[in-house]
Short mmCIF file of N, CA and C in Angstrom, two decimals:
data_model
loop_
_atom_site.label_atom_id
_atom_site.label_comp_id
_atom_site.label_asym_id
_atom_site.label_seq_id
_atom_site.Cartn_x
_atom_site.Cartn_y
_atom_site.Cartn_z
N MET A 1 29.53 61.34 -15.84
CA MET A 1 28.26 61.11 -15.20
C MET A 1 29.20 59.95 -13.60
N SER A 2 28.64 60.15 -12.51
CA SER A 2 29.44 59.15 -11.86
C SER A 2 28.67 57.96 -11.59
N PRO A 3 29.37 56.60 -11.09
CA PRO A 3 29.27 55.39 -11.19
C PRO A 3 27.87 55.50 -10.19
N SER A 4 27.43 56.41 -8.95
CA SER A 4 26.62 56.33 -8.45
C SER A 4 25.24 57.07 -9.28
N SER A 5 25.44 58.24 -9.59
CA SER A 5 24.36 58.56 -10.14
C SER A 5 23.79 57.91 -11.79
N SER A 6 25.07 57.36 -12.35
CA SER A 6 24.41 56.64 -13.40
C SER A 6 23.74 55.10 -12.48
N SER A 7 23.52 54.77 -11.12
CA SER A 7 22.72 53.75 -10.83
C SER A 7 21.61 54.36 -10.80
N VAL A 8 21.40 55.47 -10.11
CA VAL A 8 20.20 56.19 -9.76
C VAL A 8 19.45 56.21 -11.24
N VAL A 9 20.20 56.70 -12.13
CA VAL A 9 19.13 56.75 -13.55
C VAL A 9 19.03 55.70 -13.49
N ALA A 10 19.61 54.32 -13.31
CA ALA A 10 19.52 52.91 -14.45
C ALA A 10 18.14 52.79 -13.47
N ALA A 11 18.31 52.73 -11.90
CA ALA A 11 16.95 52.36 -11.45
C ALA A 11 15.90 52.96 -11.48
N PHE A 12 15.57 54.05 -11.96
CA PHE A 12 14.70 54.99 -12.14
C PHE A 12 13.90 54.82 -13.32
N LEU A 13 14.95 54.54 -14.54
CA LEU A 13 14.35 54.17 -16.16
C LEU A 13 13.75 52.18 -15.46
N LEU A 14 14.41 51.96 -14.87
CA LEU A 14 13.62 50.45 -15.18
C LEU A 14 12.41 50.96 -14.20
N PHE A 15 12.40 51.50 -13.53
CA PHE A 15 11.50 51.40 -12.46
C PHE A 15 10.55 51.87 -13.12
N GLY A 16 10.45 53.32 -14.46
CA GLY A 16 9.40 53.50 -15.32
C GLY A 16 9.17 52.40 -16.61
N LEU A 17 10.22 51.66 -16.88
CA LEU A 17 9.70 50.89 -18.00
C LEU A 17 9.55 49.74 -17.72
N ARG A 18 9.39 49.18 -16.40
CA ARG A 18 8.34 48.08 -15.89
C ARG A 18 6.98 48.17 -16.00
N LYS A 19 6.51 49.35 -15.87
CA LYS A 19 4.98 49.96 -15.93
C LYS A 19 4.42 49.46 -17.72
N ALA A 20 3.97 48.17 -17.36
CA ALA A 20 3.08 47.70 -18.73
C ALA A 20 1.99 48.25 -18.95
N GLY A 21 2.17 48.71 -20.38
CA GLY A 21 0.71 49.21 -20.62
C GLY A 21 0.42 50.70 -20.51
N THR A 22 1.54 51.43 -20.72
CA THR A 22 1.79 52.83 -21.34
C THR A 22 2.03 53.57 -22.53
N PRO A 23 0.82 54.31 -22.91
CA PRO A 23 0.78 54.69 -24.20
C PRO A 23 2.27 55.14 -24.55
N PHE A 24 3.28 55.39 -23.96
CA PHE A 24 4.62 55.98 -23.79
C PHE A 24 5.59 54.85 -24.60
N GLU A 25 5.30 53.65 -24.00
CA GLU A 25 6.42 52.49 -24.24
C GLU A 25 6.48 52.60 -25.73
N MET A 26 5.31 52.07 -26.53
CA MET A 26 4.68 52.16 -28.03
C MET A 26 5.91 53.25 -28.82
N ALA A 27 5.82 55.03 -28.06
CA ALA A 27 6.71 55.86 -28.59
C ALA A 27 8.08 55.69 -28.63
N SER A 28 8.54 54.89 -27.73
CA SER A 28 9.90 54.93 -27.69
C SER A 28 10.45 53.58 -28.25
N MET A 29 9.36 53.02 -29.13
CA MET A 29 9.92 52.01 -30.16
C MET A 29 10.31 52.40 -31.16
N PRO A 30 11.44 51.56 -32.30
CA PRO A 30 11.66 52.49 -32.96
C PRO A 30 10.42 51.81 -34.18
N VAL A 31 10.00 52.59 -35.14
CA VAL A 31 9.17 52.21 -36.14
C VAL A 31 9.60 50.92 -36.97
N SER A 32 10.77 50.85 -37.13
CA SER A 32 11.24 49.73 -37.88
C SER A 32 11.17 48.14 -36.77
N ALA A 33 10.79 48.71 -35.45
CA ALA A 33 10.29 47.50 -34.62
C ALA A 33 9.14 46.80 -34.42
N VAL A 34 8.58 47.71 -35.44
CA VAL A 34 7.14 47.72 -35.50
C VAL A 34 6.43 47.35 -36.18
N VAL A 35 7.01 47.19 -37.70
CA VAL A 35 6.48 47.37 -38.90
C VAL A 35 6.81 46.06 -39.85
N SER A 36 8.42 45.46 -39.56
CA SER A 36 8.74 44.31 -40.06
C SER A 36 9.90 44.04 -39.61
N ARG A 37 10.50 42.45 -39.52
CA ARG A 37 11.76 41.82 -38.90
C ARG A 37 12.49 42.39 -39.79
N PRO A 38 13.87 42.91 -39.01
CA PRO A 38 14.89 43.25 -40.05
C PRO A 38 15.74 42.33 -40.72
N SER A 39 16.06 42.69 -41.85
CA SER A 39 17.15 41.75 -42.66
C SER A 39 18.68 41.20 -42.03
N LYS A 40 19.02 40.46 -42.49
CA LYS A 40 20.62 40.67 -41.72
C LYS A 40 21.44 41.18 -42.39
N TYR A 41 20.91 41.99 -43.29
CA TYR A 41 22.00 43.23 -43.59
C TYR A 41 21.92 44.77 -42.63
N ASP A 42 20.35 44.30 -42.05
CA ASP A 42 19.95 45.37 -41.37
C ASP A 42 20.57 45.19 -40.24
N LEU A 43 20.84 44.04 -39.32
CA LEU A 43 21.44 43.00 -38.24
C LEU A 43 22.77 43.43 -37.90
N ARG A 44 23.13 43.29 -39.32
CA ARG A 44 24.92 43.26 -39.04
C ARG A 44 25.23 44.96 -39.38
N ARG A 45 24.82 45.78 -39.96
CA ARG A 45 24.91 47.41 -40.02
C ARG A 45 24.69 47.94 -38.83
N GLU A 46 23.62 47.52 -37.76
CA GLU A 46 23.56 47.96 -36.40
C GLU A 46 24.30 47.27 -35.69
N ALA A 47 24.90 46.48 -35.51
CA ALA A 47 26.20 45.91 -34.72
C ALA A 47 27.45 46.86 -34.93
N VAL A 48 27.49 47.05 -36.57
CA VAL A 48 28.75 47.82 -37.06
C VAL A 48 28.47 49.35 -36.22
N VAL A 49 27.23 49.57 -36.38
CA VAL A 49 26.93 51.01 -36.01
C VAL A 49 27.63 51.11 -34.53
N ASP A 50 26.96 49.96 -33.67
CA ASP A 50 26.97 50.12 -32.08
C ASP A 50 28.60 49.88 -31.94
N ILE A 51 29.42 49.32 -32.73
CA ILE A 51 31.31 49.43 -32.92
C ILE A 51 31.35 50.77 -32.89
N ALA A 52 30.90 51.53 -33.94
CA ALA A 52 31.66 52.61 -34.17
C ALA A 52 31.20 53.44 -33.30
N ALA A 53 30.00 53.42 -32.39
CA ALA A 53 29.92 54.31 -31.51
C ALA A 53 30.38 54.34 -30.53
N ALA A 54 30.80 52.67 -29.97
CA ALA A 54 31.67 52.52 -29.12
C ALA A 54 33.48 53.11 -29.35
N VAL A 55 33.90 53.25 -30.94
CA VAL A 55 34.87 53.42 -30.83
C VAL A 55 35.12 54.93 -30.89
N PHE A 56 33.94 55.64 -31.71
CA PHE A 56 34.02 57.41 -30.93
C PHE A 56 34.09 57.98 -29.88
N ALA A 57 33.41 56.89 -28.62
CA ALA A 57 33.13 57.56 -27.63
C ALA A 57 34.38 57.05 -26.98
N GLU A 58 34.91 56.14 -27.21
CA GLU A 58 36.44 55.86 -26.71
C GLU A 58 37.29 56.73 -26.95
N LEU A 59 37.93 57.22 -28.48
CA LEU A 59 39.10 57.75 -28.79
C LEU A 59 38.29 58.93 -29.73
N GLY A 60 37.33 59.15 -29.84
CA GLY A 60 36.94 60.71 -29.88
C GLY A 60 36.64 60.16 -31.61
N TYR A 61 36.20 61.38 -32.63
CA TYR A 61 36.23 60.92 -33.91
C TYR A 61 37.58 61.14 -34.59
N HIS A 62 38.50 62.06 -34.28
CA HIS A 62 39.97 62.10 -34.86
C HIS A 62 40.91 60.81 -34.40
N GLY A 63 40.63 60.05 -33.45
CA GLY A 63 41.32 59.41 -32.87
C GLY A 63 41.22 57.84 -33.28
N ALA A 64 39.69 57.73 -33.59
CA ALA A 64 39.01 56.49 -34.52
C ALA A 64 39.26 56.63 -35.60
N SER A 65 39.40 55.34 -36.01
CA SER A 65 40.03 55.12 -37.66
C SER A 65 38.84 53.74 -38.24
N THR A 66 38.96 54.09 -39.43
CA THR A 66 38.19 52.93 -40.27
C THR A 66 38.88 51.72 -40.07
N GLY A 67 39.91 51.35 -39.83
CA GLY A 67 40.60 49.87 -39.90
C GLY A 67 40.48 49.68 -38.48
N LEU A 68 39.97 50.69 -37.26
CA LEU A 68 39.97 49.83 -36.15
C LEU A 68 38.13 49.81 -36.17
N ILE A 69 37.54 50.53 -36.12
CA ILE A 69 36.32 49.81 -36.53
C ILE A 69 36.08 48.47 -36.71
N ALA A 70 36.57 48.69 -38.03
CA ALA A 70 36.18 47.20 -39.11
C ALA A 70 36.91 46.32 -38.56
N GLU A 71 38.19 46.62 -37.72
CA GLU A 71 39.04 45.17 -36.97
C GLU A 71 38.56 44.73 -35.47
N ARG A 72 37.16 45.76 -34.89
CA ARG A 72 36.11 45.27 -33.95
C ARG A 72 35.22 44.80 -34.36
N ALA A 73 35.00 45.18 -35.54
CA ALA A 73 33.23 44.25 -36.04
C ALA A 73 33.62 42.92 -36.61
N GLY A 74 35.26 42.62 -36.95
CA GLY A 74 35.38 41.48 -37.68
C GLY A 74 35.72 41.39 -38.79
N ILE A 75 35.65 42.58 -39.76
CA ILE A 75 35.87 42.36 -40.66
C ILE A 75 37.00 43.25 -41.49
N ARG A 76 37.15 43.41 -42.54
CA ARG A 76 38.31 44.25 -43.50
C ARG A 76 37.44 45.29 -43.37
N GLN A 77 38.57 46.09 -43.64
CA GLN A 77 38.66 47.79 -43.73
C GLN A 77 37.67 47.90 -44.69
N GLY A 78 38.03 47.25 -45.93
CA GLY A 78 36.87 47.53 -47.62
C GLY A 78 35.65 47.59 -47.05
N SER A 79 35.56 46.35 -46.20
CA SER A 79 34.45 45.68 -46.21
C SER A 79 32.99 47.18 -45.27
N LEU A 80 33.74 47.86 -44.52
CA LEU A 80 33.57 48.36 -43.68
C LEU A 80 32.29 49.96 -44.67
N TYR A 81 32.84 50.31 -45.83
CA TYR A 81 32.26 50.89 -46.49
C TYR A 81 30.87 50.16 -47.63
N TYR A 82 30.81 48.51 -46.86
CA TYR A 82 29.42 48.43 -47.82
C TYR A 82 28.08 49.21 -46.69
N TYR A 83 28.70 49.29 -45.43
CA TYR A 83 27.60 50.03 -44.35
C TYR A 83 28.16 51.47 -44.41
N PHE A 84 28.96 51.98 -44.79
CA PHE A 84 29.17 53.38 -44.53
C PHE A 84 30.05 54.13 -45.84
N SER A 85 29.76 55.48 -46.73
CA SER A 85 30.79 55.60 -46.84
C SER A 85 31.99 56.32 -46.83
N SER A 86 32.17 56.86 -45.58
CA SER A 86 33.02 57.39 -44.79
C SER A 86 32.47 57.87 -43.27
N LYS A 87 33.88 57.71 -42.71
CA LYS A 87 33.75 57.99 -41.17
C LYS A 87 33.34 58.99 -41.17
N GLU A 88 32.85 60.24 -41.85
CA GLU A 88 31.72 61.18 -41.31
C GLU A 88 30.81 60.62 -41.60
N GLU A 89 30.29 59.45 -42.14
CA GLU A 89 28.86 59.32 -42.35
C GLU A 89 28.68 57.97 -41.02
N ALA A 90 29.58 57.46 -40.69
CA ALA A 90 29.56 56.40 -39.70
C ALA A 90 29.07 57.72 -38.18
N LEU A 91 29.98 58.42 -38.36
CA LEU A 91 29.43 59.44 -37.14
C LEU A 91 28.26 60.36 -37.13
N SER A 92 28.00 60.73 -38.41
CA SER A 92 26.71 61.04 -38.69
C SER A 92 25.61 59.98 -38.33
N GLU A 93 25.71 58.84 -38.13
CA GLU A 93 24.79 58.04 -38.20
C GLU A 93 24.71 57.46 -36.71
N VAL A 94 25.76 57.72 -36.08
CA VAL A 94 25.59 57.62 -34.26
C VAL A 94 25.51 58.80 -33.52
N CYS A 95 25.43 59.69 -34.44
CA CYS A 95 24.88 60.66 -33.38
C CYS A 95 23.60 60.91 -33.37
N LEU A 96 23.10 60.53 -34.93
CA LEU A 96 21.81 60.57 -35.38
C LEU A 96 20.72 59.70 -34.40
N LYS A 97 21.64 58.06 -34.50
CA LYS A 97 21.03 57.15 -33.31
C LYS A 97 21.12 57.70 -31.85
N GLY A 98 21.92 58.59 -31.59
CA GLY A 98 21.87 58.69 -30.26
C GLY A 98 20.63 59.75 -29.60
N VAL A 99 20.11 60.38 -30.72
CA VAL A 99 19.33 61.49 -29.97
C VAL A 99 17.97 61.27 -31.03
N GLY A 100 17.60 60.47 -31.89
CA GLY A 100 16.95 60.52 -33.03
C GLY A 100 15.81 60.14 -32.64
N ASP A 101 15.29 59.27 -31.46
CA ASP A 101 13.92 59.04 -31.10
C ASP A 101 13.21 59.92 -29.84
N PHE A 102 14.31 60.84 -29.70
CA PHE A 102 14.31 61.77 -28.51
C PHE A 102 12.64 62.27 -28.85
N LEU A 103 13.25 63.43 -29.90
CA LEU A 103 11.71 64.06 -30.23
C LEU A 103 10.46 63.50 -30.52
N ILE A 104 10.39 62.32 -31.51
CA ILE A 104 9.50 61.42 -31.49
C ILE A 104 8.90 61.12 -30.28
N GLY A 105 9.76 60.61 -28.99
CA GLY A 105 8.84 60.10 -28.42
C GLY A 105 8.24 61.46 -27.11
N LEU A 106 8.83 62.52 -27.53
CA LEU A 106 8.59 63.50 -26.92
C LEU A 106 7.10 64.23 -27.17
N ASP A 107 6.99 64.18 -28.51
CA ASP A 107 5.69 64.57 -29.53
C ASP A 107 4.42 63.52 -29.36
N ALA A 108 5.10 62.78 -29.09
CA ALA A 108 3.86 61.32 -28.68
C ALA A 108 3.36 61.68 -27.17
N ILE A 109 4.32 62.02 -26.15
CA ILE A 109 3.87 62.28 -24.73
C ILE A 109 3.08 63.35 -24.51
N ALA A 110 3.69 64.55 -25.72
CA ALA A 110 2.93 66.09 -25.70
C ALA A 110 1.35 65.99 -25.81
N ARG A 111 1.52 64.93 -27.13
CA ARG A 111 -0.06 64.28 -27.64
C ARG A 111 -1.12 63.86 -26.90
N SER A 112 0.03 63.31 -25.90
CA SER A 112 -1.25 62.12 -25.27
C SER A 112 -2.52 62.54 -24.28
N ALA A 113 -3.64 62.24 -24.03
CA ALA A 113 -4.36 62.66 -23.27
C ALA A 113 -4.16 62.09 -21.50
N ALA A 114 -2.92 62.19 -21.37
CA ALA A 114 -2.18 61.42 -19.66
C ALA A 114 -2.29 63.08 -18.91
N MET A 115 -2.25 62.83 -18.09
CA MET A 115 -2.57 63.91 -16.87
C MET A 115 -1.16 64.14 -16.74
N PRO A 116 -1.01 65.90 -16.99
CA PRO A 116 0.53 66.65 -16.93
C PRO A 116 1.23 66.22 -15.89
N GLU A 117 1.14 65.07 -14.73
CA GLU A 117 2.18 64.81 -13.91
C GLU A 117 2.45 63.30 -14.63
N ARG A 118 1.62 62.51 -15.02
CA ARG A 118 2.01 61.26 -16.16
C ARG A 118 2.92 61.82 -17.04
N LYS A 119 2.88 62.79 -17.81
CA LYS A 119 3.41 63.50 -18.89
C LYS A 119 4.77 63.69 -18.62
N LEU A 120 4.68 64.53 -17.59
CA LEU A 120 6.08 65.02 -17.04
C LEU A 120 7.20 64.13 -16.61
N HIS A 121 6.38 63.09 -15.97
CA HIS A 121 7.66 61.63 -15.57
C HIS A 121 7.70 60.68 -17.19
N ALA A 122 6.78 60.73 -17.87
CA ALA A 122 6.96 60.10 -19.57
C ALA A 122 8.75 61.07 -19.98
N ALA A 123 8.00 62.22 -19.96
CA ALA A 123 9.35 62.93 -20.60
C ALA A 123 10.53 62.78 -19.89
N ILE A 124 10.41 62.56 -18.62
CA ILE A 124 11.78 62.46 -17.87
C ILE A 124 12.44 61.16 -18.38
N LEU A 125 11.79 60.20 -18.33
CA LEU A 125 11.94 58.81 -18.78
C LEU A 125 12.41 58.68 -20.29
N ASN A 126 11.83 59.51 -21.10
CA ASN A 126 12.28 59.64 -22.81
C ASN A 126 13.73 60.33 -22.71
N HIS A 127 13.95 61.21 -21.76
CA HIS A 127 14.67 62.17 -21.64
C HIS A 127 16.21 61.47 -21.44
N LEU A 128 16.20 60.52 -20.42
CA LEU A 128 16.96 59.51 -19.59
C LEU A 128 17.72 58.81 -20.05
N ARG A 129 16.58 57.51 -21.04
CA ARG A 129 16.96 56.49 -21.42
C ARG A 129 17.57 56.34 -22.45
N PRO A 130 18.09 57.46 -23.40
CA PRO A 130 19.32 57.05 -23.85
C PRO A 130 20.63 57.35 -23.42
N VAL A 131 20.21 58.01 -22.24
CA VAL A 131 21.83 57.96 -21.39
C VAL A 131 22.07 56.35 -20.60
N VAL A 132 21.09 55.62 -20.36
CA VAL A 132 21.47 54.44 -20.20
C VAL A 132 21.48 53.42 -20.82
N GLU A 133 20.61 53.41 -22.23
CA GLU A 133 20.63 52.52 -23.10
C GLU A 133 21.46 52.41 -24.60
N ARG A 134 22.00 53.42 -24.57
CA ARG A 134 22.84 54.15 -26.02
C ARG A 134 24.14 55.15 -25.19
N ARG A 135 24.34 54.76 -24.26
CA ARG A 135 25.75 55.58 -23.58
C ARG A 135 26.67 56.09 -24.76
N ASP A 136 27.33 54.93 -25.38
CA ASP A 136 28.33 55.60 -26.26
C ASP A 136 27.59 56.41 -27.24
N TYR A 137 26.55 56.06 -27.82
CA TYR A 137 25.79 56.90 -28.94
C TYR A 137 25.37 58.70 -28.21
N VAL A 138 24.94 58.15 -27.37
CA VAL A 138 24.99 59.80 -26.58
C VAL A 138 26.06 60.92 -26.19
N ARG A 139 27.28 60.07 -25.59
CA ARG A 139 28.70 60.77 -25.17
C ARG A 139 29.30 60.64 -26.78
N THR A 140 28.93 60.15 -27.51
CA THR A 140 29.84 60.85 -28.85
C THR A 140 29.03 62.07 -29.36
N PHE A 141 27.35 62.09 -29.48
CA PHE A 141 26.87 62.99 -29.93
C PHE A 141 26.90 64.56 -29.27
N ILE A 142 27.41 64.23 -27.91
CA ILE A 142 27.43 65.26 -27.14
C ILE A 142 29.21 66.18 -27.47
N LYS A 143 29.77 64.50 -27.27
CA LYS A 143 31.60 65.16 -27.52
C LYS A 143 32.18 65.51 -28.99
N GLN A 144 31.27 64.86 -30.15
CA GLN A 144 31.57 65.06 -31.25
C GLN A 144 30.96 65.52 -32.23
N ARG A 145 29.50 65.81 -32.11
CA ARG A 145 28.79 66.38 -33.22
C ARG A 145 29.22 67.67 -33.99
N GLN A 146 30.37 68.02 -33.14
CA GLN A 146 30.86 69.73 -33.58
C GLN A 146 32.11 69.28 -34.82
N VAL A 147 32.35 68.00 -35.04
CA VAL A 147 33.12 67.46 -36.35
C VAL A 147 32.26 67.55 -37.29
N LEU A 148 31.26 67.57 -37.60
CA LEU A 148 30.10 67.24 -38.65
C LEU A 148 29.57 68.74 -39.14
N PRO A 149 29.60 68.30 -40.66
CA PRO A 149 29.19 69.71 -41.21
C PRO A 149 27.94 70.66 -40.43
N ASP A 150 27.88 71.71 -40.56
CA ASP A 150 26.42 72.11 -39.66
C ASP A 150 25.45 71.50 -40.14
N ALA A 151 25.15 70.90 -41.81
CA ALA A 151 23.66 69.94 -41.77
C ALA A 151 23.72 69.22 -41.37
N SER A 152 24.53 68.46 -40.98
CA SER A 152 24.58 67.27 -39.91
C SER A 152 24.32 67.16 -39.21
N ARG A 153 24.55 68.10 -37.87
CA ARG A 153 24.61 68.27 -36.99
C ARG A 153 23.11 68.35 -35.94
#
């Protein structure tokens, strides 16, 4: 995506996201954000997943190493396994997070009582939001998911 097209997408998303009070905002929130406050472990794990996503997006699965992910996370390589059992599991988590909320949000939009035009607008936002908010995750999902076993894709 070119810089100009990503700016257009960002502006479109910001316009759509600033419309407060829509039923679609809650659908795009992760369940954990509504249900409970994340633990220190959960916050740290999320940060490590973010770093793994950036490394996979930059270097690809085969170019990335657990050592580099750990280094960028500021932890020892062995400590990385506190969060993941393997590099493959880290990739699976990144891919899932890249597109995981998409279907949940789309289902909520489809079930809503909104007018069709509003549903279409919300569906477009739901589809484009991860491209802006989770760029490394989406890029990794698109380019690296074929590395995962069929069951994890």
